[in-house]
Amino acid sequence: MLQIKNGEIGKTAVLFDRYHTSIYNYFMKIHRNKMISQDLTQNVFEKIIKYRSSYTDHKNFRSWIFTIARNANIDEHRKKRPTDACDDYITLSSKDDNAQVVMEKSEKSKQLMRALDLLPAEEKELIVLTKFEKMKFAQVAEILGMTENAVKVKSHRTIKKLRSILVNDIKYEY
Amino acid sequence: MNIDQWEDKIISYLEGDLESVMKQEITEAANKNKEIEALWISYRSIYNTIDNIPTAETCDTLKSNFGTFLKKEIDTQESKKITGNKVIAIPAWKKIMTIAAVLVGLLFIWNTNQNNQDINNNLAEVNTQLEQILDTKSSTEKIKVIRVSHDNQSPSNDENTKQLLVNVLKKDPSSNVRLAAVEALANYTNDDKIREALIKALMVEKDGFVKLALIKTLGSQFDHDIADTFEEIVNDKTNEKFIRDEVEKELFRHNKIES
């Protein structure tokens, strides 16, 4: 990233290869829409080039790129584009599972995504970052501008809320 | 401990915040209390479901759109650099000398061309074949043509051959074909443009064997840019260990030569 900051913008291709799937998945979990997720992912990498001078090497790069992704997301929410949620990528397959088990797992995954949609945007984002992206609380704190402890407490509460929605509203069968 | 406290314990345990002895306590409590058991099973199922959700694959359009955008940005950056430079007036005598030098050069090339007419005819044929191989389906055919391109008597004079080989290295989906292109391009590492293309290829290459061939080839023409790229690879822990080891070996070899 420091090389990009120093003007070697061609190196952004390396960062794109390394991070685009992760960023795309972050958007997919939030919007569940391929077209919007692709637009936003492209937008993030364009912004990396545009705002390269704001990067400082003491900052964790992953946190920095997700901060850009988050801002792109906030802009998208402001646009309020109509979306059709699409879960067709949640097609599980495993050599060890039979068809029925695969179907049950797929159904549970879809129920989980529906429950996520019922959470307020910031709680949904917290779950995506901590649970799906497996980010450390310290990294998430950097992205959300909160303390590490606050992220931990909020994440704890949100997972409780998610369970409650799953069990009581979605009728999730565990 | 009330049910809320048990719920917190279960989450902490699944988050990896508690020691394994807690699992025993949770299991025992779940055996005694149906409510705790339901909490334990449901949370375990939710965490498993989260882990089971597959990574959504991106489509090629995303990559090609970004590639187009990046190329445009690089071109804009380059044109800014050119317009930013001062235009220096060249004296007339320098212009005459330059024209004379170009004419002598052209005469020399014409003379060489006359002597190597057969070789060049072969070269033209090889280049035509190289141009076509990106569309060829058989990797074996592609490798055969690439090998002919550098078995030729004097391929190093031909910019077109070099560029075509670089294109193969950039675009061909087969790692064996790309490997053959690296072997062919190894003949031209004294050319700055080729070295630059090899460095770029090393930064984006995914295949371990092609990476190793690129490291060996670049190691044979070690310079400041290559050293920077190598250091970047060593410091990036996402790279495979055997790649980092190989690069470290090259860095060590050259540091020793310098000292």
PDB file of N, CA, C and O in Angstrom, chain A residues 3 7 9-10 12-14 16-18 20-21 24-25 29 38 41-42 45-46 49 89 92 105 108-109 112-113 131-132 134 152 156 159-160 163 166 172 174, chain B residues 7-8 11-12 15 17 38-39 41-43 45-47 49-59 62-63 65-66 69-70 73-74 77 203 206 232 236:
ATOM      1  N   GLN A   3       3.655   1.612  -1.457  1.00  0.00           N
ATOM      2  CA  GLN A   3       4.119   1.836  -2.834  1.00  0.00           C
ATOM      3  C   GLN A   3       3.047   2.549  -3.654  1.00  0.00           C
ATOM      4  O   GLN A   3       3.353   3.426  -4.447  1.00  0.00           O
ATOM      5  N   GLY A   7       2.779   6.513  -5.484  1.00  0.00           N
ATOM      6  CA  GLY A   7       2.528   6.753  -6.905  1.00  0.00           C
ATOM      7  C   GLY A   7       2.491   5.527  -7.787  1.00  0.00           C
ATOM      8  O   GLY A   7       2.164   5.626  -8.961  1.00  0.00           O
ATOM      9  N   ILE A   9       0.515   3.217  -8.745  1.00  0.00           N
ATOM     10  CA  ILE A   9      -0.884   2.794  -8.639  1.00  0.00           C
ATOM     11  C   ILE A   9      -1.165   1.452  -9.320  1.00  0.00           C
ATOM     12  O   ILE A   9      -2.165   0.818  -9.047  1.00  0.00           O
ATOM     13  N   GLY A  10      -0.255   1.023 -10.186  1.00  0.00           N
ATOM     14  CA  GLY A  10      -0.402  -0.292 -10.830  1.00  0.00           C
ATOM     15  C   GLY A  10      -0.446  -1.419  -9.805  1.00  0.00           C
ATOM     16  O   GLY A  10      -1.053  -2.471 -10.029  1.00  0.00           O
ATOM     17  N   THR A  12      -2.118  -1.556  -7.263  1.00  0.00           N
ATOM     18  CA  THR A  12      -3.475  -1.758  -6.731  1.00  0.00           C
ATOM     19  C   THR A  12      -4.039  -3.093  -7.213  1.00  0.00           C
ATOM     20  O   THR A  12      -4.893  -3.686  -6.551  1.00  0.00           O
ATOM     21  N   ALA A  13      -3.538  -3.556  -8.381  1.00  0.00           N
ATOM     22  CA  ALA A  13      -4.000  -4.846  -8.919  1.00  0.00           C
ATOM     23  C   ALA A  13      -3.708  -5.974  -7.933  1.00  0.00           C
ATOM     24  O   ALA A  13      -4.511  -6.904  -7.780  1.00  0.00           O
ATOM     25  N   VAL A  14      -2.573  -5.878  -7.232  1.00  0.00           N
ATOM     26  CA  VAL A  14      -2.207  -6.913  -6.254  1.00  0.00           C
ATOM     27  C   VAL A  14      -3.193  -6.887  -5.081  1.00  0.00           C
ATOM     28  O   VAL A  14      -3.691  -7.924  -4.633  1.00  0.00           O
ATOM     29  N   PHE A  16      -6.181  -5.723  -5.174  1.00  0.00           N
ATOM     30  CA  PHE A  16      -7.480  -6.154  -5.682  1.00  0.00           C
ATOM     31  C   PHE A  16      -7.580  -7.680  -5.630  1.00  0.00           C
ATOM     32  O   PHE A  16      -8.561  -8.231  -5.134  1.00  0.00           O
ATOM     33  N   ASP A  17      -6.528  -8.347  -6.127  1.00  0.00           N
ATOM     34  CA  ASP A  17      -6.531  -9.820  -6.122  1.00  0.00           C
ATOM     35  C   ASP A  17      -6.669 -10.375  -4.709  1.00  0.00           C
ATOM     36  O   ASP A  17      -7.327 -11.373  -4.481  1.00  0.00           O
ATOM     37  N   ARG A  18      -6.022  -9.696  -3.772  1.00  0.00           N
ATOM     38  CA  ARG A  18      -5.994 -10.207  -2.399  1.00  0.00           C
ATOM     39  C   ARG A  18      -7.285  -9.937  -1.624  1.00  0.00           C
ATOM     40  O   ARG A  18      -7.703 -10.727  -0.805  1.00  0.00           O
ATOM     41  N   HIS A  20     -10.488  -8.441  -2.983  1.00  0.00           N
ATOM     42  CA  HIS A  20     -11.800  -8.150  -3.585  1.00  0.00           C
ATOM     43  C   HIS A  20     -12.881  -9.156  -3.168  1.00  0.00           C
ATOM     44  O   HIS A  20     -14.032  -8.786  -2.980  1.00  0.00           O
ATOM     45  N   THR A  21     -12.508 -10.434  -2.969  1.00  0.00           N
ATOM     46  CA  THR A  21     -13.519 -11.430  -2.588  1.00  0.00           C
ATOM     47  C   THR A  21     -14.067 -11.118  -1.195  1.00  0.00           C
ATOM     48  O   THR A  21     -15.274 -11.191  -0.960  1.00  0.00           O
ATOM     49  N   TYR A  24     -16.270  -8.041  -1.417  1.00  0.00           N
ATOM     50  CA  TYR A  24     -17.512  -8.386  -2.124  1.00  0.00           C
ATOM     51  C   TYR A  24     -18.449  -9.166  -1.196  1.00  0.00           C
ATOM     52  O   TYR A  24     -19.652  -8.919  -1.152  1.00  0.00           O
ATOM     53  N   ASN A  25     -17.881 -10.083  -0.401  1.00  0.00           N
ATOM     54  CA  ASN A  25     -18.696 -10.880   0.517  1.00  0.00           C
ATOM     55  C   ASN A  25     -19.294 -10.039   1.635  1.00  0.00           C
ATOM     56  O   ASN A  25     -20.410 -10.297   2.087  1.00  0.00           O
ATOM     57  N   LYS A  29     -23.295  -9.918   2.127  1.00  0.00           N
ATOM     58  CA  LYS A  29     -23.996 -10.252   3.372  1.00  0.00           C
ATOM     59  C   LYS A  29     -24.934  -9.101   3.761  1.00  0.00           C
ATOM     60  O   LYS A  29     -25.993  -9.328   4.318  1.00  0.00           O
ATOM     61  N   GLN A  38     -21.175  -5.756  -6.462  1.00  0.00           N
ATOM     62  CA  GLN A  38     -20.089  -5.567  -7.439  1.00  0.00           C
ATOM     63  C   GLN A  38     -19.771  -4.083  -7.611  1.00  0.00           C
ATOM     64  O   GLN A  38     -18.612  -3.692  -7.621  1.00  0.00           O
ATOM     65  N   THR A  41     -17.917  -2.902  -4.558  1.00  0.00           N
ATOM     66  CA  THR A  41     -16.546  -3.423  -4.485  1.00  0.00           C
ATOM     67  C   THR A  41     -15.641  -2.623  -5.424  1.00  0.00           C
ATOM     68  O   THR A  41     -14.541  -2.205  -5.048  1.00  0.00           O
ATOM     69  N   GLN A  42     -16.118  -2.394  -6.645  1.00  0.00           N
ATOM     70  CA  GLN A  42     -15.351  -1.602  -7.621  1.00  0.00           C
ATOM     71  C   GLN A  42     -15.082  -0.209  -7.041  1.00  0.00           C
ATOM     72  O   GLN A  42     -13.983   0.315  -7.104  1.00  0.00           O
ATOM     73  N   PHE A  45     -12.189  -0.020  -4.504  1.00  0.00           N
ATOM     74  CA  PHE A  45     -10.835  -0.022  -5.058  1.00  0.00           C
ATOM     75  C   PHE A  45     -10.530   1.277  -5.810  1.00  0.00           C
ATOM     76  O   PHE A  45      -9.384   1.705  -5.854  1.00  0.00           O
ATOM     77  N   GLU A  46     -11.564   1.893  -6.344  1.00  0.00           N
ATOM     78  CA  GLU A  46     -11.350   3.198  -6.978  1.00  0.00           C
ATOM     79  C   GLU A  46     -10.980   4.231  -5.906  1.00  0.00           C
ATOM     80  O   GLU A  46     -10.134   5.078  -6.103  1.00  0.00           O
ATOM     81  N   ILE A  49      -7.362   4.206  -4.695  1.00  0.00           N
ATOM     82  CA  ILE A  49      -6.454   4.998  -5.531  1.00  0.00           C
ATOM     83  C   ILE A  49      -6.658   6.490  -5.237  1.00  0.00           C
ATOM     84  O   ILE A  49      -5.704   7.231  -5.042  1.00  0.00           O
ATOM     85  N   TYR A  89     -26.323 -17.849  -3.931  1.00  0.00           N
ATOM     86  CA  TYR A  89     -24.935 -18.278  -3.714  1.00  0.00           C
ATOM     87  C   TYR A  89     -24.827 -19.219  -2.514  1.00  0.00           C
ATOM     88  O   TYR A  89     -23.853 -19.919  -2.345  1.00  0.00           O
ATOM     89  N   LEU A  92     -25.013 -25.005  -0.686  1.00  0.00           N
ATOM     90  CA  LEU A  92     -23.941 -25.742  -0.020  1.00  0.00           C
ATOM     91  C   LEU A  92     -23.734 -27.088  -0.691  1.00  0.00           C
ATOM     92  O   LEU A  92     -24.652 -27.687  -1.230  1.00  0.00           O
ATOM     93  N   LYS A 105     -28.903 -27.716   5.798  1.00  0.00           N
ATOM     94  CA  LYS A 105     -27.896 -26.677   6.076  1.00  0.00           C
ATOM     95  C   LYS A 105     -28.185 -25.423   5.252  1.00  0.00           C
ATOM     96  O   LYS A 105     -28.060 -24.303   5.747  1.00  0.00           O
ATOM     97  N   LYS A 108     -31.071 -23.552   6.789  1.00  0.00           N
ATOM     98  CA  LYS A 108     -30.654 -22.828   7.999  1.00  0.00           C
ATOM     99  C   LYS A 108     -29.889 -21.561   7.622  1.00  0.00           C
ATOM    100  O   LYS A 108     -30.075 -20.509   8.235  1.00  0.00           O
ATOM    101  N   SER A 109     -29.026 -21.681   6.599  1.00  0.00           N
ATOM    102  CA  SER A 109     -28.237 -20.517   6.171  1.00  0.00           C
ATOM    103  C   SER A 109     -29.162 -19.417   5.670  1.00  0.00           C
ATOM    104  O   SER A 109     -28.952 -18.240   5.975  1.00  0.00           O
ATOM    105  N   LEU A 112     -30.877 -17.753   8.513  1.00  0.00           N
ATOM    106  CA  LEU A 112     -29.940 -16.862   9.212  1.00  0.00           C
ATOM    107  C   LEU A 112     -29.816 -15.525   8.474  1.00  0.00           C
ATOM    108  O   LEU A 112     -29.812 -14.459   9.102  1.00  0.00           O
ATOM    109  N   MET A 113     -29.738 -15.592   7.139  1.00  0.00           N
ATOM    110  CA  MET A 113     -29.630 -14.360   6.368  1.00  0.00           C
ATOM    111  C   MET A 113     -30.903 -13.511   6.516  1.00  0.00           C
ATOM    112  O   MET A 113     -30.833 -12.289   6.581  1.00  0.00           O
ATOM    113  N   LYS A 131     -18.443 -11.942  12.856  1.00  0.00           N
ATOM    114  CA  LYS A 131     -18.726 -13.377  12.716  1.00  0.00           C
ATOM    115  C   LYS A 131     -18.406 -13.918  11.320  1.00  0.00           C
ATOM    116  O   LYS A 131     -17.853 -14.998  11.194  1.00  0.00           O
ATOM    117  N   PHE A 132     -18.792 -13.192  10.279  1.00  0.00           N
ATOM    118  CA  PHE A 132     -18.549 -13.704   8.921  1.00  0.00           C
ATOM    119  C   PHE A 132     -17.123 -13.396   8.460  1.00  0.00           C
ATOM    120  O   PHE A 132     -16.463 -14.251   7.894  1.00  0.00           O
ATOM    121  N   LYS A 134     -14.748 -12.704  10.439  1.00  0.00           N
ATOM    122  CA  LYS A 134     -13.886 -13.189  11.533  1.00  0.00           C
ATOM    123  C   LYS A 134     -12.836 -12.140  11.937  1.00  0.00           C
ATOM    124  O   LYS A 134     -11.666 -12.454  12.155  1.00  0.00           O
ATOM    125  N   LYS A 152     -17.008  -5.496  21.825  1.00  0.00           N
ATOM    126  CA  LYS A 152     -17.196  -6.822  22.408  1.00  0.00           C
ATOM    127  C   LYS A 152     -18.587  -6.936  23.061  1.00  0.00           C
ATOM    128  O   LYS A 152     -19.330  -7.898  22.820  1.00  0.00           O
ATOM    129  N   HIS A 156     -21.822  -9.154  21.667  1.00  0.00           N
ATOM    130  CA  HIS A 156     -22.453 -10.109  22.569  1.00  0.00           C
ATOM    131  C   HIS A 156     -23.973  -9.937  22.592  1.00  0.00           C
ATOM    132  O   HIS A 156     -24.727 -10.885  22.458  1.00  0.00           O
ATOM    133  N   ILE A 159     -25.640 -10.856  19.120  1.00  0.00           N
ATOM    134  CA  ILE A 159     -25.795 -12.279  18.817  1.00  0.00           C
ATOM    135  C   ILE A 159     -26.986 -12.849  19.605  1.00  0.00           C
ATOM    136  O   ILE A 159     -27.718 -13.706  19.115  1.00  0.00           O
ATOM    137  N   LYS A 160     -27.200 -12.299  20.814  1.00  0.00           N
ATOM    138  CA  LYS A 160     -28.377 -12.714  21.611  1.00  0.00           C
ATOM    139  C   LYS A 160     -29.660 -12.322  20.872  1.00  0.00           C
ATOM    140  O   LYS A 160     -30.612 -13.096  20.786  1.00  0.00           O
ATOM    141  N   ARG A 163     -30.275 -14.512  17.884  1.00  0.00           N
ATOM    142  CA  ARG A 163     -30.831 -15.816  18.275  1.00  0.00           C
ATOM    143  C   ARG A 163     -32.329 -15.688  18.557  1.00  0.00           C
ATOM    144  O   ARG A 163     -33.128 -16.522  18.133  1.00  0.00           O
ATOM    145  N   LEU A 166     -34.193 -15.443  15.365  1.00  0.00           N
ATOM    146  CA  LEU A 166     -34.186 -16.744  14.678  1.00  0.00           C
ATOM    147  C   LEU A 166     -35.193 -17.704  15.299  1.00  0.00           C
ATOM    148  O   LEU A 166     -35.987 -18.337  14.608  1.00  0.00           O
ATOM    149  N   TYR A 172     -36.536 -20.877  13.444  1.00  0.00           N
ATOM    150  CA  TYR A 172     -35.317 -21.618  13.103  1.00  0.00           C
ATOM    151  C   TYR A 172     -35.299 -22.938  13.857  1.00  0.00           C
ATOM    152  O   TYR A 172     -35.513 -22.981  15.066  1.00  0.00           O
ATOM    153  N   TYR A 174     -33.203 -25.695  15.245  1.00  0.00           N
ATOM    154  CA  TYR A 174     -31.821 -26.079  15.547  1.00  0.00           C
ATOM    155  C   TYR A 174     -31.824 -27.490  16.005  1.00  0.00           C
ATOM    156  O   TYR A 174     -31.114 -28.273  16.123  1.00  0.00           O
TER     157      TYR A 174
ATOM    158  N   GLU B   7     -26.407 -17.903  29.503  1.00  0.00           N
ATOM    159  CA  GLU B   7     -26.412 -17.514  28.083  1.00  0.00           C
ATOM    160  C   GLU B   7     -25.108 -16.785  27.729  1.00  0.00           C
ATOM    161  O   GLU B   7     -24.483 -17.065  26.705  1.00  0.00           O
ATOM    162  N   ASP B   8     -24.687 -15.863  28.614  1.00  0.00           N
ATOM    163  CA  ASP B   8     -23.425 -15.147  28.389  1.00  0.00           C
ATOM    164  C   ASP B   8     -22.245 -16.113  28.348  1.00  0.00           C
ATOM    165  O   ASP B   8     -21.340 -15.969  27.539  1.00  0.00           O
ATOM    166  N   ILE B  11     -22.147 -18.009  25.037  1.00  0.00           N
ATOM    167  CA  ILE B  11     -21.620 -17.173  23.937  1.00  0.00           C
ATOM    168  C   ILE B  11     -20.116 -17.000  24.073  1.00  0.00           C
ATOM    169  O   ILE B  11     -19.368 -17.185  23.112  1.00  0.00           O
ATOM    170  N   SER B  12     -19.667 -16.697  25.283  1.00  0.00           N
ATOM    171  CA  SER B  12     -18.230 -16.507  25.503  1.00  0.00           C
ATOM    172  C   SER B  12     -17.461 -17.766  25.145  1.00  0.00           C
ATOM    173  O   SER B  12     -16.391 -17.704  24.552  1.00  0.00           O
ATOM    174  N   GLU B  15     -17.281 -18.095  21.457  1.00  0.00           N
ATOM    175  CA  GLU B  15     -16.412 -17.051  20.899  1.00  0.00           C
ATOM    176  C   GLU B  15     -14.943 -17.377  21.137  1.00  0.00           C
ATOM    177  O   GLU B  15     -14.059 -16.670  20.677  1.00  0.00           O
ATOM    178  N   ASP B  17     -13.588 -17.382  24.178  1.00  0.00           N
ATOM    179  CA  ASP B  17     -13.084 -16.561  25.281  1.00  0.00           C
ATOM    180  C   ASP B  17     -12.930 -17.328  26.596  1.00  0.00           C
ATOM    181  O   ASP B  17     -12.352 -16.811  27.544  1.00  0.00           O
ATOM    182  N   ALA B  38     -31.391 -26.006  25.686  1.00  0.00           N
ATOM    183  CA  ALA B  38     -31.916 -25.390  24.451  1.00  0.00           C
ATOM    184  C   ALA B  38     -31.019 -24.230  24.001  1.00  0.00           C
ATOM    185  O   ALA B  38     -30.734 -24.075  22.801  1.00  0.00           O
ATOM    186  N   LEU B  39     -30.582 -23.439  24.993  1.00  0.00           N
ATOM    187  CA  LEU B  39     -29.694 -22.315  24.662  1.00  0.00           C
ATOM    188  C   LEU B  39     -28.398 -22.823  24.038  1.00  0.00           C
ATOM    189  O   LEU B  39     -27.937 -22.320  23.008  1.00  0.00           O
ATOM    190  N   ILE B  41     -27.690 -25.716  22.566  1.00  0.00           N
ATOM    191  CA  ILE B  41     -27.859 -26.321  21.228  1.00  0.00           C
ATOM    192  C   ILE B  41     -28.127 -25.251  20.172  1.00  0.00           C
ATOM    193  O   ILE B  41     -27.558 -25.269  19.087  1.00  0.00           O
ATOM    194  N   SER B  42     -28.986 -24.279  20.523  1.00  0.00           N
ATOM    195  CA  SER B  42     -29.329 -23.268  19.521  1.00  0.00           C
ATOM    196  C   SER B  42     -28.114 -22.398  19.167  1.00  0.00           C
ATOM    197  O   SER B  42     -27.865 -22.133  17.995  1.00  0.00           O
ATOM    198  N   TYR B  43     -27.363 -21.970  20.172  1.00  0.00           N
ATOM    199  CA  TYR B  43     -26.198 -21.137  19.873  1.00  0.00           C
ATOM    200  C   TYR B  43     -25.159 -21.913  19.067  1.00  0.00           C
ATOM    201  O   TYR B  43     -24.564 -21.381  18.130  1.00  0.00           O
ATOM    202  N   SER B  45     -25.704 -24.311  17.036  1.00  0.00           N
ATOM    203  CA  SER B  45     -26.225 -24.436  15.670  1.00  0.00           C
ATOM    204  C   SER B  45     -26.052 -23.110  14.895  1.00  0.00           C
ATOM    205  O   SER B  45     -25.666 -23.118  13.726  1.00  0.00           O
ATOM    206  N   ILE B  46     -26.320 -21.986  15.571  1.00  0.00           N
ATOM    207  CA  ILE B  46     -26.176 -20.682  14.892  1.00  0.00           C
ATOM    208  C   ILE B  46     -24.723 -20.445  14.480  1.00  0.00           C
ATOM    209  O   ILE B  46     -24.432 -20.055  13.349  1.00  0.00           O
ATOM    210  N   TYR B  47     -23.794 -20.717  15.390  1.00  0.00           N
ATOM    211  CA  TYR B  47     -22.375 -20.516  15.071  1.00  0.00           C
ATOM    212  C   TYR B  47     -21.943 -21.460  13.939  1.00  0.00           C
ATOM    213  O   TYR B  47     -21.167 -21.069  13.070  1.00  0.00           O
ATOM    214  N   THR B  49     -23.906 -22.625  11.573  1.00  0.00           N
ATOM    215  CA  THR B  49     -24.520 -22.126  10.337  1.00  0.00           C
ATOM    216  C   THR B  49     -23.715 -20.950   9.779  1.00  0.00           C
ATOM    217  O   THR B  49     -23.472 -20.873   8.572  1.00  0.00           O
ATOM    218  N   ILE B  50     -23.283 -20.065  10.674  1.00  0.00           N
ATOM    219  CA  ILE B  50     -22.458 -18.932  10.221  1.00  0.00           C
ATOM    220  C   ILE B  50     -21.204 -19.463   9.514  1.00  0.00           C
ATOM    221  O   ILE B  50     -20.837 -19.001   8.435  1.00  0.00           O
ATOM    222  N   ASP B  51     -20.572 -20.468  10.128  1.00  0.00           N
ATOM    223  CA  ASP B  51     -19.347 -21.018   9.529  1.00  0.00           C
ATOM    224  C   ASP B  51     -19.617 -21.737   8.210  1.00  0.00           C
ATOM    225  O   ASP B  51     -18.730 -21.847   7.374  1.00  0.00           O
ATOM    226  N   ASN B  52     -20.845 -22.258   8.062  1.00  0.00           N
ATOM    227  CA  ASN B  52     -21.168 -23.031   6.848  1.00  0.00           C
ATOM    228  C   ASN B  52     -21.539 -22.163   5.650  1.00  0.00           C
ATOM    229  O   ASN B  52     -21.604 -22.660   4.531  1.00  0.00           O
ATOM    230  N   ILE B  53     -21.844 -20.902   5.890  1.00  0.00           N
ATOM    231  CA  ILE B  53     -22.244 -20.056   4.752  1.00  0.00           C
ATOM    232  C   ILE B  53     -21.043 -19.864   3.822  1.00  0.00           C
ATOM    233  O   ILE B  53     -19.995 -19.394   4.246  1.00  0.00           O
ATOM    234  N   PRO B  54     -21.207 -20.280   2.555  1.00  0.00           N
ATOM    235  CA  PRO B  54     -20.042 -20.241   1.665  1.00  0.00           C
ATOM    236  C   PRO B  54     -19.672 -18.825   1.231  1.00  0.00           C
ATOM    237  O   PRO B  54     -20.490 -17.908   1.323  1.00  0.00           O
ATOM    238  N   THR B  55     -18.434 -18.708   0.775  1.00  0.00           N
ATOM    239  CA  THR B  55     -17.962 -17.430   0.251  1.00  0.00           C
ATOM    240  C   THR B  55     -18.603 -17.221  -1.121  1.00  0.00           C
ATOM    241  O   THR B  55     -18.551 -18.108  -1.969  1.00  0.00           O
ATOM    242  N   ALA B  56     -19.205 -16.050  -1.323  1.00  0.00           N
ATOM    243  CA  ALA B  56     -19.812 -15.761  -2.633  1.00  0.00           C
ATOM    244  C   ALA B  56     -18.698 -15.473  -3.633  1.00  0.00           C
ATOM    245  O   ALA B  56     -17.784 -14.699  -3.338  1.00  0.00           O
ATOM    246  N   GLU B  57     -18.756 -16.138  -4.779  1.00  0.00           N
ATOM    247  CA  GLU B  57     -17.717 -15.951  -5.801  1.00  0.00           C
ATOM    248  C   GLU B  57     -18.000 -14.688  -6.610  1.00  0.00           C
ATOM    249  O   GLU B  57     -19.136 -14.422  -6.978  1.00  0.00           O
ATOM    250  N   THR B  58     -16.946 -13.966  -6.894  1.00  0.00           N
ATOM    251  CA  THR B  58     -17.119 -12.759  -7.713  1.00  0.00           C
ATOM    252  C   THR B  58     -17.098 -13.168  -9.189  1.00  0.00           C
ATOM    253  O   THR B  58     -16.586 -14.223  -9.523  1.00  0.00           O
ATOM    254  N   CYS B  59     -17.665 -12.332 -10.054  1.00  0.00           N
ATOM    255  CA  CYS B  59     -17.643 -12.705 -11.473  1.00  0.00           C
ATOM    256  C   CYS B  59     -16.508 -11.956 -12.182  1.00  0.00           C
ATOM    257  O   CYS B  59     -15.940 -11.008 -11.647  1.00  0.00           O
ATOM    258  N   LEU B  62     -16.238  -8.008 -12.765  1.00  0.00           N
ATOM    259  CA  LEU B  62     -15.708  -7.135 -11.713  1.00  0.00           C
ATOM    260  C   LEU B  62     -14.215  -6.912 -11.927  1.00  0.00           C
ATOM    261  O   LEU B  62     -13.723  -5.792 -11.907  1.00  0.00           O
ATOM    262  N   LYS B  63     -13.504  -8.017 -12.180  1.00  0.00           N
ATOM    263  CA  LYS B  63     -12.055  -7.933 -12.369  1.00  0.00           C
ATOM    264  C   LYS B  63     -11.718  -7.147 -13.641  1.00  0.00           C
ATOM    265  O   LYS B  63     -10.835  -6.286 -13.621  1.00  0.00           O
ATOM    266  N   ASN B  65     -13.591  -4.945 -15.246  1.00  0.00           N
ATOM    267  CA  ASN B  65     -13.962  -3.528 -15.089  1.00  0.00           C
ATOM    268  C   ASN B  65     -12.903  -2.772 -14.298  1.00  0.00           C
ATOM    269  O   ASN B  65     -12.531  -1.662 -14.648  1.00  0.00           O
ATOM    270  N   PHE B  66     -12.427  -3.424 -13.222  1.00  0.00           N
ATOM    271  CA  PHE B  66     -11.413  -2.747 -12.417  1.00  0.00           C
ATOM    272  C   PHE B  66     -10.112  -2.620 -13.214  1.00  0.00           C
ATOM    273  O   PHE B  66      -9.443  -1.592 -13.147  1.00  0.00           O
ATOM    274  N   PHE B  69     -10.417   0.300 -15.452  1.00  0.00           N
ATOM    275  CA  PHE B  69     -10.323   1.540 -14.669  1.00  0.00           C
ATOM    276  C   PHE B  69      -8.858   1.828 -14.291  1.00  0.00           C
ATOM    277  O   PHE B  69      -8.371   2.942 -14.444  1.00  0.00           O
ATOM    278  N   LEU B  70      -8.175   0.766 -13.846  1.00  0.00           N
ATOM    279  CA  LEU B  70      -6.787   0.928 -13.400  1.00  0.00           C
ATOM    280  C   LEU B  70      -5.897   1.374 -14.555  1.00  0.00           C
ATOM    281  O   LEU B  70      -5.043   2.258 -14.394  1.00  0.00           O
ATOM    282  N   GLU B  73      -6.367   4.968 -15.172  1.00  0.00           N
ATOM    283  CA  GLU B  73      -5.712   5.772 -14.129  1.00  0.00           C
ATOM    284  C   GLU B  73      -4.203   5.857 -14.366  1.00  0.00           C
ATOM    285  O   GLU B  73      -3.612   6.913 -14.214  1.00  0.00           O
ATOM    286  N   ILE B  74      -3.620   4.696 -14.736  1.00  0.00           N
ATOM    287  CA  ILE B  74      -2.172   4.671 -14.984  1.00  0.00           C
ATOM    288  C   ILE B  74      -1.842   5.580 -16.169  1.00  0.00           C
ATOM    289  O   ILE B  74      -0.898   6.373 -16.112  1.00  0.00           O
ATOM    290  N   GLN B  77      -2.022   9.121 -15.127  1.00  0.00           N
ATOM    291  CA  GLN B  77      -0.848   9.452 -14.307  1.00  0.00           C
ATOM    292  C   GLN B  77       0.379   9.683 -15.194  1.00  0.00           C
ATOM    293  O   GLN B  77       1.112  10.639 -15.005  1.00  0.00           O
ATOM    294  N   MET B 203       4.078 -10.440  -9.245  1.00  0.00           N
ATOM    295  CA  MET B 203       3.173  -9.898  -8.230  1.00  0.00           C
ATOM    296  C   MET B 203       1.750 -10.435  -8.372  1.00  0.00           C
ATOM    297  O   MET B 203       0.995 -10.447  -7.414  1.00  0.00           O
ATOM    298  N   LYS B 206      -0.383 -16.698  -9.622  1.00  0.00           N
ATOM    299  CA  LYS B 206      -0.940 -17.521  -8.544  1.00  0.00           C
ATOM    300  C   LYS B 206      -0.246 -18.886  -8.471  1.00  0.00           C
ATOM    301  O   LYS B 206      -0.172 -19.492  -7.421  1.00  0.00           O
ATOM    302  N   GLU B 232       9.166  -7.321  -0.659  1.00  0.00           N
ATOM    303  CA  GLU B 232       7.711  -7.252  -0.463  1.00  0.00           C
ATOM    304  C   GLU B 232       7.123  -8.666  -0.338  1.00  0.00           C
ATOM    305  O   GLU B 232       6.267  -8.924   0.505  1.00  0.00           O
ATOM    306  N   ASP B 236       5.347 -10.369   3.048  1.00  0.00           N
ATOM    307  CA  ASP B 236       3.918 -10.684   2.959  1.00  0.00           C
ATOM    308  C   ASP B 236       3.677 -12.133   3.378  1.00  0.00           C
ATOM    309  O   ASP B 236       3.941 -13.069   2.636  1.00  0.00           O
TER     310      ASP B 236
END
